[in-house]
Structure formats: structure tokens, C-alpha cells
Amino acid sequence: MTSANTGTEMGSSASRFNLQQYVVYLGFLAIFLFFAFMLRDSGFLTVRNLSNIVLQTAPVT
């Protein structure tokens, strides 16, 4: 009986969204959106700056 209960418990836990896996990405997105909004007239969303951001954050991912 314990193996049947374990199978249903694993199935329900596997379908849940695990926030801990995405904390770094959500934090990066929040910081990115903050600077995009605050520095919108200063050229934050230029191609050169976005490519620098991608190159510098690539080792994190």
C-alpha cells in the first residue's frame, strides 16, 4: 500500500511549480524591467547595451 501512496504523492509534487528553480531569473527580470523603465530615455534598451547584458549574464545561466 505504501508504494501506491508514494506514486500519487510524487505525481502531485511533480506537477507543482517550483519557485526556487526560477528565483535568479525572476530577480534578473525585475532588475531589467526596473532599469528599462527608469532609464528609457538614456539608451538602456539599445542593441549594444542589450548584447552586453546577454554576454555578461550568459555564465549565470
GROMACS .gro file of C-alpha atoms in nm:
model
   61
    1MET     CA    1   0.000   0.000   0.000
    2THR     CA    2   0.283   0.239   0.063
    3SER     CA    3   0.410   0.215  -0.296
    4ALA     CA    4   0.068   0.321  -0.429
    5ASN     CA    5   0.060   0.621  -0.198
    6THR     CA    6   0.414   0.719  -0.292
    7GLY     CA    7   0.328   0.716  -0.661
    8THR     CA    8   0.036   0.953  -0.619
    9GLU     CA    9   0.237   1.183  -0.394
   10MET     CA   10   0.520   1.201  -0.647
   11GLY     CA   11   0.278   1.277  -0.929
   12SER     CA   12   0.119   1.566  -0.744
   13SER     CA   13   0.453   1.714  -0.636
   14ALA     CA   14   0.595   1.687  -0.988
   15SER     CA   15   0.311   1.895  -1.130
   16ARG     CA   16   0.369   2.183  -0.887
   17PHE     CA   17   0.562   2.494  -0.991
   18ASN     CA   18   0.893   2.507  -0.804
   19LEU     CA   19   0.969   2.876  -0.749
   20GLN     CA   20   1.317   2.808  -0.609
   21GLN     CA   21   1.440   2.700  -0.951
   22TYR     CA   22   1.347   3.034  -1.108
   23VAL     CA   23   1.438   3.289  -0.837
   24VAL     CA   24   1.753   3.406  -1.017
   25TYR     CA   25   1.567   3.451  -1.345
   26LEU     CA   26   1.277   3.635  -1.184
   27GLY     CA   27   1.518   3.861  -0.996
   28PHE     CA   28   1.706   3.939  -1.317
   29LEU     CA   29   1.379   4.016  -1.494
   30ALA     CA   30   1.269   4.250  -1.214
   31ILE     CA   31   1.601   4.438  -1.221
   32PHE     CA   32   1.596   4.453  -1.601
   33LEU     CA   33   1.243   4.594  -1.610
   34PHE     CA   34   1.328   4.848  -1.340
   35PHE     CA   35   1.624   4.987  -1.534
   36ALA     CA   36   1.437   4.970  -1.865
   37PHE     CA   37   1.164   5.187  -1.716
   38MET     CA   38   1.387   5.427  -1.522
   39LEU     CA   39   1.647   5.476  -1.797
   40ARG     CA   40   1.421   5.464  -2.100
   41ASP     CA   41   1.548   5.800  -2.234
   42SER     CA   42   1.915   5.726  -2.160
   43GLY     CA   43   1.957   5.443  -2.410
   44PHE     CA   44   1.920   5.141  -2.183
   45LEU     CA   45   1.734   4.939  -2.447
   46THR     CA   46   1.990   4.989  -2.724
   47VAL     CA   47   2.120   4.694  -2.922
   48ARG     CA   48   2.474   4.741  -2.788
   49ASN     CA   49   2.363   4.752  -2.425
   50LEU     CA   50   2.131   4.452  -2.461
   51SER     CA   51   2.409   4.248  -2.623
   52ASN     CA   52   2.641   4.339  -2.334
   53ILE     CA   53   2.377   4.229  -2.084
   54VAL     CA   54   2.333   3.896  -2.262
   55LEU     CA   55   2.708   3.838  -2.279
   56GLN     CA   56   2.760   3.919  -1.912
   57THR     CA   57   2.470   3.708  -1.785
   58ALA     CA   58   2.545   3.403  -2.000
   59PRO     CA   59   2.775   3.243  -1.736
   60VAL     CA   60   2.496   3.276  -1.476
   61THR     CA   61   2.257   3.062  -1.676
   0.00000   0.00000   0.00000
